[in-house]
mmCIF file of C-alpha atoms in Angstrom:
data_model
loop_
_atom_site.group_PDB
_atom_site.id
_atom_site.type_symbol
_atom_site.label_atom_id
_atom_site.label_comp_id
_atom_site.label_asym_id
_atom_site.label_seq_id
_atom_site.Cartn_x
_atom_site.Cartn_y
_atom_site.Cartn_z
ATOM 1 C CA UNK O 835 0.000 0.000 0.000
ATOM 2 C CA UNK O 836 1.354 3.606 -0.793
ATOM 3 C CA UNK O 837 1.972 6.274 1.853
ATOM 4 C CA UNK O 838 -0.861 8.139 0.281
ATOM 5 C CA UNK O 839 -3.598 4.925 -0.335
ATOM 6 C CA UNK O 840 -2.538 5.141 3.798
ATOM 7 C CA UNK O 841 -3.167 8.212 3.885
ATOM 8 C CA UNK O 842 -6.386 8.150 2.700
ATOM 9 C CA UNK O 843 -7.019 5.490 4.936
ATOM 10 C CA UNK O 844 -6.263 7.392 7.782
ATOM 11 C CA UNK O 845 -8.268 10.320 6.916
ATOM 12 C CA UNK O 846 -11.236 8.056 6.249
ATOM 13 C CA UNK O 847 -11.122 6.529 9.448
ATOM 14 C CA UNK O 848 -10.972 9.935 11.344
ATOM 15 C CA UNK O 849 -13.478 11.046 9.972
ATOM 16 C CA UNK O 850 -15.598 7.871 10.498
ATOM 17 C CA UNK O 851 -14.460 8.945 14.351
ATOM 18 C CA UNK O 852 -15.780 11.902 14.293
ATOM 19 C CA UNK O 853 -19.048 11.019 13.002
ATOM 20 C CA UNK O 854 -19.541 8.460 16.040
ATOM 21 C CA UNK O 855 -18.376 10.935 18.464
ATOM 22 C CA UNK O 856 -21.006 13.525 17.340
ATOM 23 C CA UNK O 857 -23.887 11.101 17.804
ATOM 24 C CA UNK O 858 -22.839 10.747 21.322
ATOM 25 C CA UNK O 859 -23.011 13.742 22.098
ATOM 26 C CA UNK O 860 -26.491 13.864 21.196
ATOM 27 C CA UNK O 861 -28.113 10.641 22.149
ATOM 28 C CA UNK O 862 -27.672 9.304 26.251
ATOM 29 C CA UNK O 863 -26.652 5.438 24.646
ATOM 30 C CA UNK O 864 -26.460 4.087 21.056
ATOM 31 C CA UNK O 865 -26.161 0.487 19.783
ATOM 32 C CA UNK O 866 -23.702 -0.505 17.102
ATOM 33 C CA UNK O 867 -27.173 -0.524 14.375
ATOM 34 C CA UNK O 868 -28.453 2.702 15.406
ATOM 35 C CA UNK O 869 -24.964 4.065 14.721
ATOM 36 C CA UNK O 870 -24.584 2.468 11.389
ATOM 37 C CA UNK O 871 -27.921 3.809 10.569
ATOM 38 C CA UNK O 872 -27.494 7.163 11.550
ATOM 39 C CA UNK O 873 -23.732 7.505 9.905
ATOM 40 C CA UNK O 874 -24.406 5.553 6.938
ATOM 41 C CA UNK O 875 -20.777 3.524 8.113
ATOM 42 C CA UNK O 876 -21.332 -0.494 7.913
ATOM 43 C CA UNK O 877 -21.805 -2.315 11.250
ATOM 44 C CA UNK O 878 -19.250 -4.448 11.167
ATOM 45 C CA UNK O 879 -16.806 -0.814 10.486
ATOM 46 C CA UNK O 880 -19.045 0.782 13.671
ATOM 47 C CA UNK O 881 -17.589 -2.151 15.864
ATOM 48 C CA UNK O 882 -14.148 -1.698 15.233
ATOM 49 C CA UNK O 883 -14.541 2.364 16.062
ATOM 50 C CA UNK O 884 -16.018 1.225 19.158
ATOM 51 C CA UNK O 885 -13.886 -1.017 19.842
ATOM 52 C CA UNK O 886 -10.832 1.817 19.930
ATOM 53 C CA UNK O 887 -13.092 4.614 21.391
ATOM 54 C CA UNK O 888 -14.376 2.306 24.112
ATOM 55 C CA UNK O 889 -10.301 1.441 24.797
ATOM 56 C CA UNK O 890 -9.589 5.380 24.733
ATOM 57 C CA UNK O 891 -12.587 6.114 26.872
ATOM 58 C CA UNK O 892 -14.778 8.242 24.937
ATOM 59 C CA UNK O 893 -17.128 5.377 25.038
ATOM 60 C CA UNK O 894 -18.075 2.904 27.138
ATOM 61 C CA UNK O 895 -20.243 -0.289 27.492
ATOM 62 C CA UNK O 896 -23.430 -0.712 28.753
ATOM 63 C CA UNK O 897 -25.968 -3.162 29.172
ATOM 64 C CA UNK O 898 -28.513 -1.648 26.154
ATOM 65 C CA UNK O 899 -25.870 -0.434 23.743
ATOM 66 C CA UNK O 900 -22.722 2.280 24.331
ATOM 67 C CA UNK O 901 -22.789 5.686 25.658
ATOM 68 C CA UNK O 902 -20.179 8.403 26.316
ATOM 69 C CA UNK O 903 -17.334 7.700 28.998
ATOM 70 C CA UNK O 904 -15.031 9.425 31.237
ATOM 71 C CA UNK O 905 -12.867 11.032 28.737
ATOM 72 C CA UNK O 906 -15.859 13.008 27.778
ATOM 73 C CA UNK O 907 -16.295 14.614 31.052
ATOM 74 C CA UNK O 908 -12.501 15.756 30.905
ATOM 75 C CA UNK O 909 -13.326 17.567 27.744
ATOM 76 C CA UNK O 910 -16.354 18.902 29.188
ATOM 77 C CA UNK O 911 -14.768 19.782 32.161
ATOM 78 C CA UNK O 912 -11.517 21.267 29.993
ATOM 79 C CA UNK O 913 -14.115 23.624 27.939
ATOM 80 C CA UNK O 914 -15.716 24.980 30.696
ATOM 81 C CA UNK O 915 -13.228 25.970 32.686
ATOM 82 C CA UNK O 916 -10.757 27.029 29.731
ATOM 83 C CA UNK O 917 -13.562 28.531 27.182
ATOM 84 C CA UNK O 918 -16.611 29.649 29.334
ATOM 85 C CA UNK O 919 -15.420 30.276 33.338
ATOM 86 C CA UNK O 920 -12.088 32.214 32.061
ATOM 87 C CA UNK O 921 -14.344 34.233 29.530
ATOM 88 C CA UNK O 922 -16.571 36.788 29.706
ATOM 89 C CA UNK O 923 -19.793 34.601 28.309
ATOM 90 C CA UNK O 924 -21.204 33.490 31.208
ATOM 91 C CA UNK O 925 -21.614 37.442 32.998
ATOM 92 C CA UNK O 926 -22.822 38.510 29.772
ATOM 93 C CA UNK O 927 -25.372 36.439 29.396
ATOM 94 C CA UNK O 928 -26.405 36.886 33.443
ATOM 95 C CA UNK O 929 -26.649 40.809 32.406
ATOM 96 C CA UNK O 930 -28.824 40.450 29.340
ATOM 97 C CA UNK O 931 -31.000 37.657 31.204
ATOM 98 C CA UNK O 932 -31.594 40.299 34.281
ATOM 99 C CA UNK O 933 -31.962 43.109 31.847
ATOM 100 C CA UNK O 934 -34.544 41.441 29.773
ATOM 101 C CA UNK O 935 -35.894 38.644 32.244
ATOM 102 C CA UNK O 936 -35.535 36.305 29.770
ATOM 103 C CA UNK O 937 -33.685 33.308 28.896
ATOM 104 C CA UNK O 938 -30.084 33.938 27.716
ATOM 105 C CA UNK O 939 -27.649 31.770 26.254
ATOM 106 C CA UNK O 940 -24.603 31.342 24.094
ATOM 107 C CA UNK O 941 -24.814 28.714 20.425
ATOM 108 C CA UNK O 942 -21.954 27.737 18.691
ATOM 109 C CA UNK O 943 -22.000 25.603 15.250
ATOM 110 C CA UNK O 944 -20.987 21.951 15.782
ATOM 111 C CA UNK O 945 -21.454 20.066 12.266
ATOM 112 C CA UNK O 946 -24.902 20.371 11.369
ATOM 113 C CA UNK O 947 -26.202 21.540 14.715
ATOM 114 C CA UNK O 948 -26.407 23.787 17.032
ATOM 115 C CA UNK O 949 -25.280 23.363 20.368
ATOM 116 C CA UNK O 950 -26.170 25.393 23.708
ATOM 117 C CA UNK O 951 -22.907 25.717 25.594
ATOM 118 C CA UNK O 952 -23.748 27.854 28.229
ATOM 119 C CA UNK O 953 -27.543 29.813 29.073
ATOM 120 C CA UNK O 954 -28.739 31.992 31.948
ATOM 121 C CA UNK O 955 -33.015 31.090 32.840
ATOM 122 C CA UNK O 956 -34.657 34.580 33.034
ATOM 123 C CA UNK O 957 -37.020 35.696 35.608
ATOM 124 C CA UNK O 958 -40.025 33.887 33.699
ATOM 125 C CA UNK O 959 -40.640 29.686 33.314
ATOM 126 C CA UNK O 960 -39.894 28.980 29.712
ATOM 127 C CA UNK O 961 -40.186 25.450 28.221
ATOM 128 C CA UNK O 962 -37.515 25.873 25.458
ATOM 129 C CA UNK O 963 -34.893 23.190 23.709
ATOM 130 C CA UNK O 964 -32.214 25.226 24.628
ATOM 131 C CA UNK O 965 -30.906 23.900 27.978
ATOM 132 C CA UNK O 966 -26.712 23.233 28.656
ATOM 133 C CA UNK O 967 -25.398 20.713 26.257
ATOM 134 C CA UNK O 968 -28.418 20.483 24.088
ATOM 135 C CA UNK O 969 -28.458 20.359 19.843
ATOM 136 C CA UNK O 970 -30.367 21.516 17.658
ATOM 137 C CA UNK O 971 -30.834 20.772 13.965
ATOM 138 C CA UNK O 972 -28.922 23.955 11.907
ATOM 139 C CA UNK O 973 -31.444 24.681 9.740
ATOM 140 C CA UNK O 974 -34.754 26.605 11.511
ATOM 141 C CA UNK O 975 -35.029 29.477 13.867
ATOM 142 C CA UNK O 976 -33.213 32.501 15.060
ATOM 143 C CA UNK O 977 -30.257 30.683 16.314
ATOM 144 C CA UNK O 978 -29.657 28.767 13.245
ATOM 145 C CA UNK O 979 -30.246 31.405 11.103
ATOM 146 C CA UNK O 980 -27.592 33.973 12.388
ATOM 147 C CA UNK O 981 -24.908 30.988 12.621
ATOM 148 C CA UNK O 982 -25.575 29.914 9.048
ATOM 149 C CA UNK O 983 -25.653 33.648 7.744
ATOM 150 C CA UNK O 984 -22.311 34.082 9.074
ATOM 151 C CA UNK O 985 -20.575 30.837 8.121
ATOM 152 C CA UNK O 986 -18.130 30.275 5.082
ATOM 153 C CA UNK O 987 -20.236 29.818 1.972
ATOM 154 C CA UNK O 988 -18.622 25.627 2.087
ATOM 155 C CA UNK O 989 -20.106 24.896 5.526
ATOM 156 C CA UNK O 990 -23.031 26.470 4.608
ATOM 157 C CA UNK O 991 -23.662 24.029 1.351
ATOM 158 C CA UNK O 992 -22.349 21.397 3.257
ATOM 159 C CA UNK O 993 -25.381 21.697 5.855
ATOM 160 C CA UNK O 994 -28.046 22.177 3.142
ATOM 161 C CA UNK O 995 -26.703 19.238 1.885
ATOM 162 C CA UNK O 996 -26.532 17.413 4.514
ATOM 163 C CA UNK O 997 -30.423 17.931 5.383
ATOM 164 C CA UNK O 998 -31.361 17.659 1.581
ATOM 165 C CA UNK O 999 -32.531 20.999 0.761
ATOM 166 C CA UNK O 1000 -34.061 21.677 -2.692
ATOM 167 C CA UNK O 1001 -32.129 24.394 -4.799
ATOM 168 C CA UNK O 1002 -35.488 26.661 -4.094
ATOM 169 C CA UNK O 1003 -35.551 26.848 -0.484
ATOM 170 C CA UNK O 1004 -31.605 27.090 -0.444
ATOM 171 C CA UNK O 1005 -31.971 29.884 -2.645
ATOM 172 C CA UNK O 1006 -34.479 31.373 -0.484
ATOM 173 C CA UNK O 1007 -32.449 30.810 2.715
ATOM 174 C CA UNK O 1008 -29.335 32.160 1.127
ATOM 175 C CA UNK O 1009 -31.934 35.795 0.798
ATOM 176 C CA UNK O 1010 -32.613 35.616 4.156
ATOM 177 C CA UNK O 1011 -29.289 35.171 5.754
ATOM 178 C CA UNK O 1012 -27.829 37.914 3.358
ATOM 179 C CA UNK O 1013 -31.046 40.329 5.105
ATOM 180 C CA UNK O 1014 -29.031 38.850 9.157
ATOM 181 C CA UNK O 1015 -25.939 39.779 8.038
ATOM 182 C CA UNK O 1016 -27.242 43.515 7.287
ATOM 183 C CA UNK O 1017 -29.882 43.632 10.274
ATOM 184 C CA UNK O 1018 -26.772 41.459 12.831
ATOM 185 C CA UNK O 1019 -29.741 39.849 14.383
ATOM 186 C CA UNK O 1020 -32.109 37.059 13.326
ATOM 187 C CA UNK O 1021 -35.706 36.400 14.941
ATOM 188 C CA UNK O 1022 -38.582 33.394 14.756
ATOM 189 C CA UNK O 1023 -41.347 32.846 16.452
ATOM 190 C CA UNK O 1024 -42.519 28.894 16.953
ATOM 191 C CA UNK O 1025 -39.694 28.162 14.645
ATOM 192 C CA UNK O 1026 -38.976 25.331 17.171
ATOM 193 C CA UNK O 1027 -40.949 25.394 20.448
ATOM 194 C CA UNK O 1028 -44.654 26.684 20.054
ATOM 195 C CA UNK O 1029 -45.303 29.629 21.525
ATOM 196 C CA UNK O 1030 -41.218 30.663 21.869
ATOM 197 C CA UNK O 1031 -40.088 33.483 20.304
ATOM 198 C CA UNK O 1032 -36.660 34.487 19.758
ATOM 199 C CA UNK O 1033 -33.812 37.080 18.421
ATOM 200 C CA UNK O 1034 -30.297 35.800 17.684
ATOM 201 C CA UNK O 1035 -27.078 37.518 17.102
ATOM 202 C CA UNK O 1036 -23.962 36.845 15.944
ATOM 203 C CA UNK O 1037 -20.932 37.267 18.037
ATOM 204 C CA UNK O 1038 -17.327 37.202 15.455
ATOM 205 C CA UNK O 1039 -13.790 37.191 16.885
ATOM 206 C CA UNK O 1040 -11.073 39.936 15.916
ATOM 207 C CA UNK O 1041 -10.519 38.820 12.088
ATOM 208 C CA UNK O 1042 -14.726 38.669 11.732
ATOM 209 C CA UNK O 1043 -15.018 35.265 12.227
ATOM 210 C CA UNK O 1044 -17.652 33.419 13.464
ATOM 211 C CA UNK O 1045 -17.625 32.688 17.439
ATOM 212 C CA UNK O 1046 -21.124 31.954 18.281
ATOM 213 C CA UNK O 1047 -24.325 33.650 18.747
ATOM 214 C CA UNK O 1048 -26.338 35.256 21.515
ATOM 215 C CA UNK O 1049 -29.879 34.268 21.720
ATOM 216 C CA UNK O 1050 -32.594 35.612 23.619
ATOM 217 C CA UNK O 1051 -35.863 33.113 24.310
ATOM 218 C CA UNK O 1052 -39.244 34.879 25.290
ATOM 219 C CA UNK O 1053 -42.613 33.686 25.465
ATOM 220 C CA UNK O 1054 -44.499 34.654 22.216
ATOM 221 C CA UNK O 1055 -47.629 35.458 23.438
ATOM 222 C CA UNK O 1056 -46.491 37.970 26.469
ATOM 223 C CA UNK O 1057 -43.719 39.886 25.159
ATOM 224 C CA UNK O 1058 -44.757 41.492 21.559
ATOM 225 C CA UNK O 1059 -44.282 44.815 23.109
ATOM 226 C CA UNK O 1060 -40.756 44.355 24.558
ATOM 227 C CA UNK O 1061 -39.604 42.425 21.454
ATOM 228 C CA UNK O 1062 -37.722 45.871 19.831
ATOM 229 C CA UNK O 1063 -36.029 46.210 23.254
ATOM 230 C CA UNK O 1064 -35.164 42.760 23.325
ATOM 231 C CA UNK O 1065 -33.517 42.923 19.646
ATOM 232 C CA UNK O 1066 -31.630 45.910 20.856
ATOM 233 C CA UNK O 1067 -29.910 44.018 24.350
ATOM 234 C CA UNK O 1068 -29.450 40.728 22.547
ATOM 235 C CA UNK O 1069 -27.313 43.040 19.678
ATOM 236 C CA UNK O 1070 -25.755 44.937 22.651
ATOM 237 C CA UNK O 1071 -24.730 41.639 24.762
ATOM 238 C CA UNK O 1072 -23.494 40.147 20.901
ATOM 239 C CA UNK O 1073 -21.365 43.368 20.187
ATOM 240 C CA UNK O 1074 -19.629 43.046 23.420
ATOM 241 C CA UNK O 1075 -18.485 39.839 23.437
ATOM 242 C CA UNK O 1076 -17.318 40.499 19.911
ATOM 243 C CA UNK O 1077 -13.919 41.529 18.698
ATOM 244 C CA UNK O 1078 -11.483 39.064 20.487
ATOM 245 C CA UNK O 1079 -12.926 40.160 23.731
ATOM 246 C CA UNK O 1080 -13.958 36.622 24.773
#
């Protein structure tokens, strides 16, 4: 075999890695079918990835199937401390969840998802998806909408893909995220919990990258009034975590 038929190999199998890692972090346990189904990578290639992850531990056994192990909880423990209780995230979002008494927190893209790494609960009970740790499908709602507006055009395709979007409503997405990059904030209402509405906006590092996004969660039916104030604080809280300050 060449050094770049290995090569290949190698990169194949990474990625293959990767894949099962990300399901993990979405489901509690998996069996070696449900992954195969879910990655499209053949069962008998699932067992030998779970065969090294579970030796690493960033799986282990259990009696129904295979779940995340103690490695994961060093990572998780790792980004907290070095990404979120070093940074200035976590106060921001307290300040824009007192200001507004709503539910604050911080998105980042992960693959085709969304994921909630850190949120504040505001002064009111809201029944929302957007709780520590959770994901999200990238592809509906405030959130989603100001990350995918402010990703490289490549991820961007690679997610439409990935969800099978027709040319039409890629095309129409691709007019709305072009109107969140001039407004810097993105709003839905119901987009995924009834009665929820939101505003999302992009935070970018120094070089205008894409860091994450603040989101603001309100109940739709009590808050149509406050919602241009809410816009304005969820903008304000974005715009000063930008710029490299975080």
């Amino acid at each position: 075999m060449t050094a770049d038929a290995r090569g290949g190999n190698d990169g194949r199998t990474a990625d293959r890695l990767l894949r099962v890692l990300l399901l993990f972090a979405r489901e509690e346990s998996l069996t070696a079918a449900r992954i195969s189904e879910a990655s499209g990578i053949p069962q008998s290639t699932v067992y030998r990835l779970l065969d090294r992850l579970t030796a690493s531990g960033f799986v282990r056994r259990r009696p129904d199937g295979y779940a995340a192990g103690p490695v994961a909880v060093q990572f998780a423990e790792r980004y907290r401390a070095g990404a979120l209780e070093r940074t200035a995230i976590g106060p921001r979002l307290a300040r824009l969840s007192r200001e507004s008494g709503e539910l604050a927190a911080f998105m980042v893209p992960v693959g085709t998802e969304a994921l909630c790494v850190d949120s504040v609960e505001g002064s009111r009970v809201l029944r929302c998806c957007y709780t520590r740790g959770a994901t999200q499908p990238l592809l509906r709602g405030a959130t989603a909408q100001a990350l995918l507006a402010h990703l490289p055009e490549a991820r961007r395709e690679a997610v439409y893909s990935a969800y099978g979007l027709p040319p039409g409503r890629v095309r129409e997405l691709e007019a709305e995220h072009a109107e969140v990059r001039r407004q810097a904030v993105a709003v839905s209402e119901s987009a995924l919990d009834q009665g929820v509405w939101g505003a999302s906006s992009p935070v970018l590092d120094a070089g205008g990258a894409l860091v994450g996004t603040v989101t603001l969660m309100a109940p739709a039916a009590h808050t149509a009034q406050r919602r241009p104030h809410y816009v304005r604080l969820v903008k304000e809280a974005a715009r000063d975590l930008s710029g490299g300050t975080i």
